Coordinates of N, CA and C in Angstrom, one line a residue:
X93 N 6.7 -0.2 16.6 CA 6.2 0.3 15.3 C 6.1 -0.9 14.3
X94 N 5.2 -0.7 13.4 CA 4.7 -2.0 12.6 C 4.2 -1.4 11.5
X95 N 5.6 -1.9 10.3 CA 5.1 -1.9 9.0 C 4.4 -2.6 8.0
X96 N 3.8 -2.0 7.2 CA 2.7 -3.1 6.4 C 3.7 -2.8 5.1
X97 N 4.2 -3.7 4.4 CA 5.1 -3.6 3.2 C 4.1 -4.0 2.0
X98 N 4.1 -3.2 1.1 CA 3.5 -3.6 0.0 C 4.4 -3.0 -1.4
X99 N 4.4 -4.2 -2.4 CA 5.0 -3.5 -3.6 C 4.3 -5.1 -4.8
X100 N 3.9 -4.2 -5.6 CA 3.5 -4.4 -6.6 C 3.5 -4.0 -8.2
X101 N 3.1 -4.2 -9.2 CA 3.5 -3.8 -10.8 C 2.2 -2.9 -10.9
X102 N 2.6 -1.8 -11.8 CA 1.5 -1.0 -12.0 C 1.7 -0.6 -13.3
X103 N 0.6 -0.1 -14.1 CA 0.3 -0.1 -15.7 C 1.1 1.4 -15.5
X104 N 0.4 1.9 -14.8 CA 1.3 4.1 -15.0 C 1.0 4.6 -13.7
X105 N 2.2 5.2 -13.3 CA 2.6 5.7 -12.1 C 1.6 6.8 -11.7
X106 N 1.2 7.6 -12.8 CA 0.3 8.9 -12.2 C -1.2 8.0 -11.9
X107 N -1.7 7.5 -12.9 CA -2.9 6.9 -12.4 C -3.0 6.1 -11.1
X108 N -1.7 4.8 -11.2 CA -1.8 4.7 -9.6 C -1.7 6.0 -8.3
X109 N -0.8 6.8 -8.5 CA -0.7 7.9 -7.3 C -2.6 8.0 -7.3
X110 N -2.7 8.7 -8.2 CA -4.3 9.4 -8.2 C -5.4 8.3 -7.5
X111 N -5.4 6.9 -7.5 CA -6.0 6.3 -7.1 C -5.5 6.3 -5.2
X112 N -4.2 6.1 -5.3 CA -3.9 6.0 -3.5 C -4.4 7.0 -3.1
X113 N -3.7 8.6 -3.6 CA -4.3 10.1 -3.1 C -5.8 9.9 -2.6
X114 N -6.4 9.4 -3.5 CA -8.1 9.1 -3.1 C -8.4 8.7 -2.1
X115 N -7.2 7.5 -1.2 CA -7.1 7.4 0.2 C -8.7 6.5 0.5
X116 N -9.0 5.5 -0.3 CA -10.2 4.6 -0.3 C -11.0 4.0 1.5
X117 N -9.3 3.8 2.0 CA -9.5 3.4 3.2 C -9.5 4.4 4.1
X118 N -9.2 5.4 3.6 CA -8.8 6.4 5.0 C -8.0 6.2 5.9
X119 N -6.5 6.5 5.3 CA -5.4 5.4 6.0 C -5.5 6.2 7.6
X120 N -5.6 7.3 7.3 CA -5.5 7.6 8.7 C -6.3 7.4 9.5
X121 N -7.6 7.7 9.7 CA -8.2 6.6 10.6 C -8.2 5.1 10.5
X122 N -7.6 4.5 10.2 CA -7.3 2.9 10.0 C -5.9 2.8 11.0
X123 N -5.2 3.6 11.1 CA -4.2 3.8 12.4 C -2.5 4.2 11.4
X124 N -2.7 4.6 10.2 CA -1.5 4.5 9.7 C -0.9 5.9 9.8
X125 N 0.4 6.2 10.9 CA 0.8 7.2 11.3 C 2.0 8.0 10.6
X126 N 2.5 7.3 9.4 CA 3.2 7.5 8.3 C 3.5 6.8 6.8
X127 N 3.8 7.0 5.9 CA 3.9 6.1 4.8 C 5.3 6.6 3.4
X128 N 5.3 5.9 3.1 CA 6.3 6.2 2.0 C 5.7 5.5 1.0
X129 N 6.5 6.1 -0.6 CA 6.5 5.7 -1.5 C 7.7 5.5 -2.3
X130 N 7.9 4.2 -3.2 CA 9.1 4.3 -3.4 C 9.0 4.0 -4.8
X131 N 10.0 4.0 -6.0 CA 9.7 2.9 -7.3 C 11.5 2.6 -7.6
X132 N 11.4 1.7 -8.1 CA 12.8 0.9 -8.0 C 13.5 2.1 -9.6
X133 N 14.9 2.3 -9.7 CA 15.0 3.8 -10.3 C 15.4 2.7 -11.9
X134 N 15.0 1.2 -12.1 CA 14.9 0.9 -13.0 C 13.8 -0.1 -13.6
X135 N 12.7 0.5 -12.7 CA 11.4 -0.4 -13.6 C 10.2 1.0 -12.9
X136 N 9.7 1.7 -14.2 CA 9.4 2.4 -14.1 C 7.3 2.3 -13.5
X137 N 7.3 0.9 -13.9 CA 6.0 0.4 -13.7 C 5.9 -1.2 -12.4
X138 N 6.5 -0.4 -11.6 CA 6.6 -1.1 -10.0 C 6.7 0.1 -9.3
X139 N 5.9 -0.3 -7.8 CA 6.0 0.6 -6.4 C 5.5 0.2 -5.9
X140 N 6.7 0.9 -4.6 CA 6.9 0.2 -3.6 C 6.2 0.6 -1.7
X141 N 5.2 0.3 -1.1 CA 4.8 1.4 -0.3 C 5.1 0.7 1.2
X142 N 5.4 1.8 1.9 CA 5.4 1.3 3.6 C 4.1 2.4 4.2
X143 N 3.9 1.6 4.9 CA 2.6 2.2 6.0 C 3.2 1.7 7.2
X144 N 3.4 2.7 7.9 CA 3.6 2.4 9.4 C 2.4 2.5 10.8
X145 N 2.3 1.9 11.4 CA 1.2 1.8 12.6 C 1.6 1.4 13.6
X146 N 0.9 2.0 14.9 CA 1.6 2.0 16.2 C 1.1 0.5 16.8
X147 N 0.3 -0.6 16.2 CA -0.6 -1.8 16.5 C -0.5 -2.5 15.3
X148 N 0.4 -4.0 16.4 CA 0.1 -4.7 14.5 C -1.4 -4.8 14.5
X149 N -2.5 -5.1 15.3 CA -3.5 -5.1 14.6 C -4.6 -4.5 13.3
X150 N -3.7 -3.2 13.6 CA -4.1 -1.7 13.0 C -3.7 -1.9 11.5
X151 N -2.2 -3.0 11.5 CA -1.7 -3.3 10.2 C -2.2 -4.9 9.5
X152 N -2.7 -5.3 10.0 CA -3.5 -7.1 9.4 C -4.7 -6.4 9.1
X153 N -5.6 -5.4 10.0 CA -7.0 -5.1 9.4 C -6.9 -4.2 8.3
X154 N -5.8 -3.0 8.2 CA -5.5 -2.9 6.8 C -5.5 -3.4 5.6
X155 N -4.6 -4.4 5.9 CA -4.1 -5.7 5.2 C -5.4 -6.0 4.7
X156 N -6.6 -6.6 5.3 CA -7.5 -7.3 4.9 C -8.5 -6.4 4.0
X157 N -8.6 -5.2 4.6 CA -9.5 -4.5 4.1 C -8.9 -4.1 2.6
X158 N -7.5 -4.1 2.5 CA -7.5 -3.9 1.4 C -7.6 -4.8 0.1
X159 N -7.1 -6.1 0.3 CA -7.3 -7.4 0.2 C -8.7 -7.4 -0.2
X160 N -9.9 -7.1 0.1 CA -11.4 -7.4 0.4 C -12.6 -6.4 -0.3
X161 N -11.5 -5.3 -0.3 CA -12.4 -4.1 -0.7 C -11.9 -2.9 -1.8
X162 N -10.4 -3.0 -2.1 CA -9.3 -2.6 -2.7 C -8.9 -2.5 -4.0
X163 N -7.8 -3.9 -4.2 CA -7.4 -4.6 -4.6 C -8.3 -5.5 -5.8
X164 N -9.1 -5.9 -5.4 CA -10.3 -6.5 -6.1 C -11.5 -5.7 -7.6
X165 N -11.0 -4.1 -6.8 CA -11.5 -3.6 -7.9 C -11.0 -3.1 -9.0
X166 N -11.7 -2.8 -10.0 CA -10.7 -2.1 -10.9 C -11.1 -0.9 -10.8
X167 N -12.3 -0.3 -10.2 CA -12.9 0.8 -9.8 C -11.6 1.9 -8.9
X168 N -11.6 1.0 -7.9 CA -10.6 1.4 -6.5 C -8.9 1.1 -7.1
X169 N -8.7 0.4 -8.1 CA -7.5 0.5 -8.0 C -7.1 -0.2 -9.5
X170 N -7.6 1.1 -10.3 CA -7.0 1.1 -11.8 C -5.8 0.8 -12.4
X171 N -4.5 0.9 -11.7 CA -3.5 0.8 -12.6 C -3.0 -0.3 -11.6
X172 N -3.5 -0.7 -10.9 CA -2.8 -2.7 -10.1 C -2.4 -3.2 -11.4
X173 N -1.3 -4.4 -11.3 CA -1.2 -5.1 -12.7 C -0.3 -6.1 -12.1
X174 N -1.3 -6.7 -11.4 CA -0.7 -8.5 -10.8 C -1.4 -8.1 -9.3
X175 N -0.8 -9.1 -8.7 CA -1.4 -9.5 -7.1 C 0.2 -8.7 -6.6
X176 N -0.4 -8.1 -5.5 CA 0.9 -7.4 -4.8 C 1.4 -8.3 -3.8
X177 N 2.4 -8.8 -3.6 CA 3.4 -8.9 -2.5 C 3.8 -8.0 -1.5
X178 N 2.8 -8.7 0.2 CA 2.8 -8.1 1.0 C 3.8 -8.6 1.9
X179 N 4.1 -7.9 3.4 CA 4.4 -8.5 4.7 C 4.0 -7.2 5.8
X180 N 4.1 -7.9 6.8 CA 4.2 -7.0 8.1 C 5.6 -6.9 8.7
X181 N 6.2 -6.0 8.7 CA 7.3 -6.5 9.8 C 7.4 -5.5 10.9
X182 N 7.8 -5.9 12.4 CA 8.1 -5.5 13.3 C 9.4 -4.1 13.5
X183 N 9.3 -2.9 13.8 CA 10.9 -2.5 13.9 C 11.7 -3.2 15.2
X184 N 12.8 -3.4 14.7 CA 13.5 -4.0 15.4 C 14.9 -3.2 15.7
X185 N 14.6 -2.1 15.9 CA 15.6 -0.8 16.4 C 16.2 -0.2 15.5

């Protein structure tokens, strides 16, 4: 299993949901077979997301596409507020 970690600053929590909900990439056909949400329970304008995938491949072409087609907009992703801090990691039991 192979998570794509993403957490970043966001202007308001409902506008970002409403933007993910919209599901731009179509996480599920992109290979993402679970996800979470999280926000730190003292900064109300940060969150924190895991996407899990059975192929790290499945998780770098995410990565990019979001990176490329995403992130970039303010259309696709209204309440972003800075560059997000990503990684991939491997489970490791």
């Amino acid at each position: 299993m192979f998570t794509l970690q993403i957490e970043h600053s966001i202007k308001d929590f409902e506008m970002w949901k409403a933007a993910f909900d919209r599901d731009p990439l179509n996480r599920a056909a992109s290979g993402v077979v679970s996800h979470r949400i999280g926000r730190p329970v003292d900064d109300a304008h940060y969150v924190v997301v895991e996407l899990d995938f059975a192929r790290l491949e499945q998780a770098q072409q995410l990565l990019a596409n979001l990176k490329a087609t995403v992130w970039n907009s303010p259309l696709a992703a209204p309440a972003l507020a800075g560059a997000p801090q990503t990684r991939i990691v491997e489970s490791a039991g």
